[in-house]
Amino acid sequence: MKLKILAISLLLLISLAVQAQEKDEESSPEELYLDANSYFFFEDYEEALALYQQLIREIPKNSNLNYRIGICYLNLPGKRNKAIPFLESATTNISKNYKENSIKEQRAPIDAYFFLGSAYLANNQLIKAKEAFLKFRSLTDKKSKQYDVEMLNLQMKTVESSATIQKQPVNFILSNLGSVVNDRFSNFSPTISYNGQVLAYTSKRKFYQAVYVSRRDGNDWSAPVNITPELETDQNLQTLSLNFDGTELYLYKDDNRDGNIYVSRYRNGRWNPIENLGANINTKYWESSACISPDGKTLYFSSNREGGYGELDLYKSNRQPDGTWGPAQNLGATINSEYNDITPSLTATGSTLFFASDGQLGLGGYDIYFSNVEKGGQWSTPENLGYPLNTPDDDLDFRPIDDGQYGLMARFDNDSYGEMDIFKVEVFSDRYAREVVLHNQLELRKRSAGEKLLVIDTINIQKLALILPEGINFDEYTDANKRVKLYFNGNRYDLRDKVSIVASKKGNINEGDTYITPNILQNADIYNTSKTDRDNRHSDSQSNAMSSKIMRSDDNIPFLLDSRYQTNLAQQISSIIADIFRVPGMPPRVAQDKSELLSSSKNNLSTQFYRIFKSLGLNIPDSVMKNSELGQHGSPVYLMANLLNLKESGAVSDDELLNALTVYLDKFASMRDKSHTSYSKTSAIKKDHSGDTFLGLFNLIKAKATGKLKLMLDSIDPESNKTNSFEQLIALLKSIDEVEFQNYKAELISIMAEIGAEEFYALNAQARNDLLAEFENANANSYIKYGGGVILSIAAFLIILFLMKKRKRTNKN
């Protein structure tokens, strides 16, 4: 009996202990808010959104949280319609004295109206967008430099241009590439070889971004192969362009926010590891997209390097006889705008360039434009591809097939297999004989014997006939797997179930047994109808079809074990085993000697970090720098760990390291504030970013702090205390309690060191070089200033001596 009581008591104690531990592990609202703000600041909107959603369940009717959730949705493609109700709620309680760092803040800032206008515009609610922009303008001080007035003006003009363009819609047929290519994941950035035989695209899988390749199989595409392991990189890649025969694949790699372009070549039945395109293409700036010309001799790409007309400009580079790429040439002011021009692509003749721009007056966001080569090799004035190929949301990719009559696009559609699907587009224009007429007009129209009709029944029994020339493969239009849609005069007709295809010399229509009942999107009021609303009008009638979407039963199989996507399974497993045993930080399957690492250490991250702290006066032995270069492939985190060890050994004092970290983080924050760049109009209205980076770093430190340090930081509100630098923060902490400060100083130094190293590692190459130059130039300037002062003092002393001697001689005389 006693044993039974003892056992029950132990179980109760264990249960209570577990509950207490779980309670301790639960984050408080304050901690959740700080974590969410950190993700938000660094533009990781998916992670931030998840935390804000937890908070708003606990703190409903909070305009601040609604504002932040709205911006998160606004920056997530395919979810921008969800931003509207949150931003509408946010604007019910706004303040010019908004404090973003406080969980107690119930109000939203006045720029909630700008973001609400951007959300309305992205969803084609143009009247509401204009009203929101005007409201934001009325709330801002005309003399204030806090907001980007030019950006606001551009958005307001875009509302007007969007309405004008939508009044002249283009006609086209949109067909899904089908369940072989598209699945339940997001598939995007398609590119096709100029001979039309190879397709490559990017797919956002559960834990990584994969590169797939498919080959032409008759009129369809073969099962796609995941070639990611063959490319041998542990970072995400994005497909950009294929050459003529599909043996060269150009890809984008983030490279720690640097952004560079690479190529992989198809040799002996497999894709080779990616290769960097060299210094003329990839610079310390951001190169984000590219395409190779049909003859393989010219590369067109985007870059924000100095000397451009806007932010991201389009350039070209010619291939040299030795295979390298020559100096880059800007495509000029005709093509490039004051903002961003990206994603170039060419027709098979190389005579028409397609690209995306957010600097032209279009429909909203990024639109696709095209330009033709004129006499003398100059490009014509770009023309908008038209509505509804372009939408008021971001439209980034159009990959022309042949001469541009057909193309590939990735877009969200409520009739897709997954999130974002890849579609084939057939554009109607003066050059391409495509005509749609009403059923009762056919008898009035003279037709040739070779013409064929694709009859489309409508809900009003008024039939449309698509006139097609002889030789067209009609299977593409009647395949239900491709979910074909006709966009005609701004309306959308679905070709899903069964159509009647007839050949007639007289123009009579022989109706089949069954006709589809398409859903028509009326374009009567483009000002008050959102794109999402129009798409949703026919969602009910398609719900049964949507519920039976093709789902691959084996999508949860890791890609390395999925035989559908592999060329050589043993090869992939061998690659993974090699990765397990490779030296940390070294590229996969590449042997590199230590001496090679040291010889290329000039731009090594650890070396740059070392030079920064050396310029701040820290006495760092050269051996620490060399060890850091070799360890973790030159990681600045590894160097900082060595610096902390120096502090423990007494070689560097606590105060010396704290002062150096304070100066470094303040200069880092200042540079980040000044160089703030956003490539989306949904987050670019704020012009004055001073203090933003400090606030983000302060939140990171609070999230990592424990014990007394955490209590002290929790008691500080930087916005209320007007604290916007680490120098001010350290002074404030000391003024509160100097003795207690000494007790938690070591933890503060450790956290500042960790964050400082991580943030330096995350900078792109340009930013790292600029930051290093700022420290070393400041140091050099101080030497020059000091040296100049000494020289002037010596000169003054010599002049005084000379005058004194001269006076002595005069007195003697």
PDB file of C-alpha atoms in Angstrom, residues 372-545:
ATOM      1  CA  ASN A 372      12.155  45.131 -80.700  1.00  0.00           C
ATOM      2  CA  VAL A 373      15.584  45.601 -82.239  1.00  0.00           C
ATOM      3  CA  GLU A 374      15.620  48.519 -84.662  1.00  0.00           C
ATOM      4  CA  LYS A 375      18.086  49.499 -87.363  1.00  0.00           C
ATOM      5  CA  GLY A 376      21.482  50.168 -85.867  1.00  0.00           C
ATOM      6  CA  GLY A 377      20.929  47.672 -83.083  1.00  0.00           C
ATOM      7  CA  GLN A 378      18.940  50.074 -80.899  1.00  0.00           C
ATOM      8  CA  TRP A 379      15.941  48.904 -78.878  1.00  0.00           C
ATOM      9  CA  SER A 380      12.502  50.354 -79.508  1.00  0.00           C
ATOM     10  CA  THR A 381      10.414  52.008 -76.766  1.00  0.00           C
ATOM     11  CA  PRO A 382       9.088  49.206 -74.535  1.00  0.00           C
ATOM     12  CA  GLU A 383       5.397  48.286 -74.837  1.00  0.00           C
ATOM     13  CA  ASN A 384       3.237  46.782 -72.116  1.00  0.00           C
ATOM     14  CA  LEU A 385       2.261  43.169 -72.881  1.00  0.00           C
ATOM     15  CA  GLY A 386      -1.304  44.128 -71.987  1.00  0.00           C
ATOM     16  CA  TYR A 387      -4.107  43.205 -69.636  1.00  0.00           C
ATOM     17  CA  PRO A 388      -4.955  40.561 -68.432  1.00  0.00           C
ATOM     18  CA  LEU A 389      -1.604  38.951 -69.302  1.00  0.00           C
ATOM     19  CA  ASN A 390      -0.282  41.625 -66.983  1.00  0.00           C
ATOM     20  CA  THR A 391      -2.272  42.257 -63.816  1.00  0.00           C
ATOM     21  CA  PRO A 392      -2.178  44.919 -61.080  1.00  0.00           C
ATOM     22  CA  ASP A 393      -0.133  42.400 -59.036  1.00  0.00           C
ATOM     23  CA  ASP A 394       3.525  41.491 -59.725  1.00  0.00           C
ATOM     24  CA  ASP A 395       4.075  39.797 -63.106  1.00  0.00           C
ATOM     25  CA  LEU A 396       7.713  38.810 -63.387  1.00  0.00           C
ATOM     26  CA  ASP A 397       8.228  36.095 -65.989  1.00  0.00           C
ATOM     27  CA  PHE A 398       7.288  35.697 -69.621  1.00  0.00           C
ATOM     28  CA  ARG A 399       9.471  33.243 -71.529  1.00  0.00           C
ATOM     29  CA  PRO A 400       8.724  33.516 -75.259  1.00  0.00           C
ATOM     30  CA  ILE A 401       8.586  30.394 -77.420  1.00  0.00           C
ATOM     31  CA  ASP A 402       9.768  30.759 -81.028  1.00  0.00           C
ATOM     32  CA  ASP A 403       8.907  34.302 -82.181  1.00  0.00           C
ATOM     33  CA  GLY A 404       6.729  35.245 -79.195  1.00  0.00           C
ATOM     34  CA  GLN A 405       3.332  34.000 -80.348  1.00  0.00           C
ATOM     35  CA  TYR A 406       3.582  31.488 -77.508  1.00  0.00           C
ATOM     36  CA  GLY A 407       5.222  31.793 -74.141  1.00  0.00           C
ATOM     37  CA  LEU A 408       5.521  30.336 -70.653  1.00  0.00           C
ATOM     38  CA  MET A 409       4.323  32.070 -67.489  1.00  0.00           C
ATOM     39  CA  ALA A 410       4.054  31.122 -63.827  1.00  0.00           C
ATOM     40  CA  ARG A 411       1.038  32.519 -62.016  1.00  0.00           C
ATOM     41  CA  PHE A 412      -1.487  31.903 -59.265  1.00  0.00           C
ATOM     42  CA  ASP A 413      -4.875  30.668 -60.411  1.00  0.00           C
ATOM     43  CA  ASN A 414      -7.792  29.240 -58.456  1.00  0.00           C
ATOM     44  CA  ASP A 415      -7.917  26.397 -60.999  1.00  0.00           C
ATOM     45  CA  SER A 416      -4.265  25.397 -60.487  1.00  0.00           C
ATOM     46  CA  TYR A 417      -2.863  22.069 -59.364  1.00  0.00           C
ATOM     47  CA  GLY A 418      -0.891  23.747 -56.597  1.00  0.00           C
ATOM     48  CA  GLU A 419       0.032  27.194 -55.326  1.00  0.00           C
ATOM     49  CA  MET A 420       1.756  28.675 -58.397  1.00  0.00           C
ATOM     50  CA  ASP A 421       1.569  26.729 -61.664  1.00  0.00           C
ATOM     51  CA  ILE A 422       3.352  27.008 -65.000  1.00  0.00           C
ATOM     52  CA  PHE A 423       1.172  27.859 -67.989  1.00  0.00           C
ATOM     53  CA  LYS A 424       1.558  28.071 -71.741  1.00  0.00           C
ATOM     54  CA  VAL A 425       0.210  31.281 -73.288  1.00  0.00           C
ATOM     55  CA  GLU A 426      -0.969  31.748 -76.873  1.00  0.00           C
ATOM     56  CA  VAL A 427      -1.213  35.451 -77.634  1.00  0.00           C
ATOM     57  CA  PHE A 428      -3.599  36.808 -80.284  1.00  0.00           C
ATOM     58  CA  SER A 429      -2.277  39.742 -82.259  1.00  0.00           C
ATOM     59  CA  ASP A 430      -2.183  41.226 -85.742  1.00  0.00           C
ATOM     60  CA  ARG A 431       0.684  38.904 -86.630  1.00  0.00           C
ATOM     61  CA  TYR A 432      -1.050  35.731 -85.495  1.00  0.00           C
ATOM     62  CA  ALA A 433      -4.287  34.653 -87.188  1.00  0.00           C
ATOM     63  CA  ARG A 434      -6.617  34.045 -84.282  1.00  0.00           C
ATOM     64  CA  GLU A 435     -10.176  35.290 -84.303  1.00  0.00           C
ATOM     65  CA  VAL A 436     -13.178  34.855 -82.027  1.00  0.00           C
ATOM     66  CA  VAL A 437     -16.661  35.594 -83.377  1.00  0.00           C
ATOM     67  CA  LEU A 438     -20.191  35.166 -82.084  1.00  0.00           C
ATOM     68  CA  HIS A 439     -22.170  32.165 -83.320  1.00  0.00           C
ATOM     69  CA  ASN A 440     -24.747  34.276 -85.143  1.00  0.00           C
ATOM     70  CA  GLN A 441     -22.047  36.209 -86.989  1.00  0.00           C
ATOM     71  CA  LEU A 442     -20.481  33.197 -88.671  1.00  0.00           C
ATOM     72  CA  GLU A 443     -22.865  33.217 -91.645  1.00  0.00           C
ATOM     73  CA  LEU A 444     -21.905  36.819 -92.356  1.00  0.00           C
ATOM     74  CA  ARG A 445     -18.207  36.022 -92.461  1.00  0.00           C
ATOM     75  CA  LYS A 446     -16.366  34.620 -95.456  1.00  0.00           C
ATOM     76  CA  ARG A 447     -14.001  31.817 -94.528  1.00  0.00           C
ATOM     77  CA  SER A 448     -11.429  29.718 -96.326  1.00  0.00           C
ATOM     78  CA  ALA A 449     -11.791  25.954 -96.635  1.00  0.00           C
ATOM     79  CA  GLY A 450      -8.787  25.377 -94.394  1.00  0.00           C
ATOM     80  CA  GLU A 451     -10.148  27.191 -91.369  1.00  0.00           C
ATOM     81  CA  LYS A 452     -11.479  25.260 -88.389  1.00  0.00           C
ATOM     82  CA  LEU A 453     -13.744  26.293 -85.564  1.00  0.00           C
ATOM     83  CA  LEU A 454     -13.490  25.551 -81.874  1.00  0.00           C
ATOM     84  CA  VAL A 455     -17.022  26.114 -80.557  1.00  0.00           C
ATOM     85  CA  ILE A 456     -17.412  27.409 -77.017  1.00  0.00           C
ATOM     86  CA  ASP A 457     -20.844  27.306 -75.452  1.00  0.00           C
ATOM     87  CA  THR A 458     -21.765  30.038 -72.955  1.00  0.00           C
ATOM     88  CA  ILE A 459     -24.318  30.128 -70.173  1.00  0.00           C
ATOM     89  CA  ASN A 460     -26.517  32.348 -72.337  1.00  0.00           C
ATOM     90  CA  ILE A 461     -26.513  29.747 -75.141  1.00  0.00           C
ATOM     91  CA  GLN A 462     -24.769  32.387 -77.236  1.00  0.00           C
ATOM     92  CA  LYS A 463     -21.881  30.449 -78.737  1.00  0.00           C
ATOM     93  CA  LEU A 464     -18.423  31.757 -79.526  1.00  0.00           C
ATOM     94  CA  ALA A 465     -16.319  30.312 -82.322  1.00  0.00           C
ATOM     95  CA  LEU A 466     -12.518  30.395 -82.194  1.00  0.00           C
ATOM     96  CA  ILE A 467     -11.229  30.550 -85.754  1.00  0.00           C
ATOM     97  CA  LEU A 468      -8.002  28.561 -86.122  1.00  0.00           C
ATOM     98  CA  PRO A 469      -5.819  28.106 -89.216  1.00  0.00           C
ATOM     99  CA  GLU A 470      -5.151  24.732 -90.780  1.00  0.00           C
ATOM    100  CA  GLY A 471      -2.436  22.582 -89.188  1.00  0.00           C
ATOM    101  CA  ILE A 472      -3.176  23.461 -85.575  1.00  0.00           C
ATOM    102  CA  ASN A 473      -3.200  20.554 -83.092  1.00  0.00           C
ATOM    103  CA  PHE A 474      -6.668  20.676 -81.546  1.00  0.00           C
ATOM    104  CA  ASP A 475      -5.814  18.174 -78.803  1.00  0.00           C
ATOM    105  CA  GLU A 476      -4.093  20.959 -76.899  1.00  0.00           C
ATOM    106  CA  TYR A 477      -7.379  22.853 -76.631  1.00  0.00           C
ATOM    107  CA  THR A 478      -9.547  19.897 -75.627  1.00  0.00           C
ATOM    108  CA  ASP A 479      -7.272  18.221 -73.067  1.00  0.00           C
ATOM    109  CA  ALA A 480      -9.059  18.589 -69.687  1.00  0.00           C
ATOM    110  CA  ASN A 481      -5.726  17.999 -67.921  1.00  0.00           C
ATOM    111  CA  LYS A 482      -4.507  21.333 -69.280  1.00  0.00           C
ATOM    112  CA  ARG A 483      -7.541  23.269 -68.035  1.00  0.00           C
ATOM    113  CA  VAL A 484      -7.542  25.564 -71.063  1.00  0.00           C
ATOM    114  CA  LYS A 485      -9.047  29.041 -70.775  1.00  0.00           C
ATOM    115  CA  LEU A 486      -9.866  31.653 -73.359  1.00  0.00           C
ATOM    116  CA  TYR A 487      -9.438  35.312 -72.356  1.00  0.00           C
ATOM    117  CA  PHE A 488     -11.563  37.343 -74.774  1.00  0.00           C
ATOM    118  CA  ASN A 489     -12.419  41.044 -74.426  1.00  0.00           C
ATOM    119  CA  GLY A 490     -11.461  40.960 -70.767  1.00  0.00           C
ATOM    120  CA  ASN A 491     -13.697  37.957 -70.004  1.00  0.00           C
ATOM    121  CA  ARG A 492     -12.545  34.459 -69.162  1.00  0.00           C
ATOM    122  CA  TYR A 493     -14.061  31.279 -70.607  1.00  0.00           C
ATOM    123  CA  ASP A 494     -13.159  27.807 -69.338  1.00  0.00           C
ATOM    124  CA  LEU A 495     -12.687  24.945 -71.813  1.00  0.00           C
ATOM    125  CA  ARG A 496     -12.888  22.077 -69.389  1.00  0.00           C
ATOM    126  CA  ASP A 497     -15.335  19.306 -70.234  1.00  0.00           C
ATOM    127  CA  LYS A 498     -16.114  18.863 -73.918  1.00  0.00           C
ATOM    128  CA  VAL A 499     -16.035  21.077 -76.986  1.00  0.00           C
ATOM    129  CA  SER A 500     -17.176  20.596 -80.526  1.00  0.00           C
ATOM    130  CA  ILE A 501     -14.552  20.979 -83.209  1.00  0.00           C
ATOM    131  CA  VAL A 502     -15.915  21.155 -86.730  1.00  0.00           C
ATOM    132  CA  ALA A 503     -14.658  21.812 -90.221  1.00  0.00           C
ATOM    133  CA  SER A 504     -17.055  23.751 -92.384  1.00  0.00           C
ATOM    134  CA  LYS A 505     -16.747  25.425 -95.731  1.00  0.00           C
ATOM    135  CA  LYS A 506     -20.051  27.282 -95.360  1.00  0.00           C
ATOM    136  CA  GLY A 507     -19.737  28.453 -91.790  1.00  0.00           C
ATOM    137  CA  ASN A 508     -22.393  26.207 -90.271  1.00  0.00           C
ATOM    138  CA  ILE A 509     -21.767  24.862 -86.790  1.00  0.00           C
ATOM    139  CA  ASN A 510     -22.413  21.173 -86.190  1.00  0.00           C
ATOM    140  CA  GLU A 511     -22.974  20.972 -82.464  1.00  0.00           C
ATOM    141  CA  GLY A 512     -21.796  17.952 -80.502  1.00  0.00           C
ATOM    142  CA  ASP A 513     -23.814  16.109 -77.920  1.00  0.00           C
ATOM    143  CA  THR A 514     -22.411  18.013 -74.987  1.00  0.00           C
ATOM    144  CA  TYR A 515     -21.017  21.499 -74.537  1.00  0.00           C
ATOM    145  CA  ILE A 516     -19.191  23.058 -71.659  1.00  0.00           C
ATOM    146  CA  THR A 517     -20.836  25.687 -69.530  1.00  0.00           C
ATOM    147  CA  PRO A 518     -18.024  28.161 -69.070  1.00  0.00           C
ATOM    148  CA  ASN A 519     -17.931  30.782 -66.383  1.00  0.00           C
ATOM    149  CA  ILE A 520     -17.723  34.318 -67.636  1.00  0.00           C
ATOM    150  CA  LEU A 521     -15.895  37.107 -65.852  1.00  0.00           C
ATOM    151  CA  GLN A 522     -17.571  40.372 -66.715  1.00  0.00           C
ATOM    152  CA  ASN A 523     -15.378  43.421 -67.039  1.00  0.00           C
ATOM    153  CA  ALA A 524     -18.144  45.996 -66.533  1.00  0.00           C
ATOM    154  CA  ASP A 525     -16.546  47.869 -63.626  1.00  0.00           C
ATOM    155  CA  ILE A 526     -12.802  47.469 -63.483  1.00  0.00           C
ATOM    156  CA  TYR A 527     -12.524  50.161 -60.847  1.00  0.00           C
ATOM    157  CA  ASN A 528     -14.553  48.300 -58.236  1.00  0.00           C
ATOM    158  CA  THR A 529     -13.816  44.660 -59.031  1.00  0.00           C
ATOM    159  CA  SER A 530     -10.736  43.017 -57.580  1.00  0.00           C
ATOM    160  CA  LYS A 531      -8.855  40.351 -59.466  1.00  0.00           C
ATOM    161  CA  THR A 532      -9.540  37.953 -56.635  1.00  0.00           C
ATOM    162  CA  ASP A 533     -13.266  38.765 -56.673  1.00  0.00           C
ATOM    163  CA  ARG A 534     -13.448  38.098 -60.403  1.00  0.00           C
ATOM    164  CA  ASP A 535     -11.618  34.789 -60.053  1.00  0.00           C
ATOM    165  CA  ASN A 536     -13.847  33.772 -57.153  1.00  0.00           C
ATOM    166  CA  ARG A 537     -17.116  34.445 -59.038  1.00  0.00           C
ATOM    167  CA  HIS A 538     -16.864  31.074 -60.690  1.00  0.00           C
ATOM    168  CA  SER A 539     -15.144  29.205 -57.859  1.00  0.00           C
ATOM    169  CA  ASP A 540     -18.390  27.637 -56.623  1.00  0.00           C
ATOM    170  CA  SER A 541     -19.120  25.961 -59.936  1.00  0.00           C
ATOM    171  CA  GLN A 542     -15.592  24.592 -60.014  1.00  0.00           C
ATOM    172  CA  SER A 543     -15.503  23.349 -56.435  1.00  0.00           C
ATOM    173  CA  ASN A 544     -16.133  19.743 -57.434  1.00  0.00           C
ATOM    174  CA  ALA A 545     -13.317  19.840 -59.946  1.00  0.00           C
TER     175      ALA A 545
END
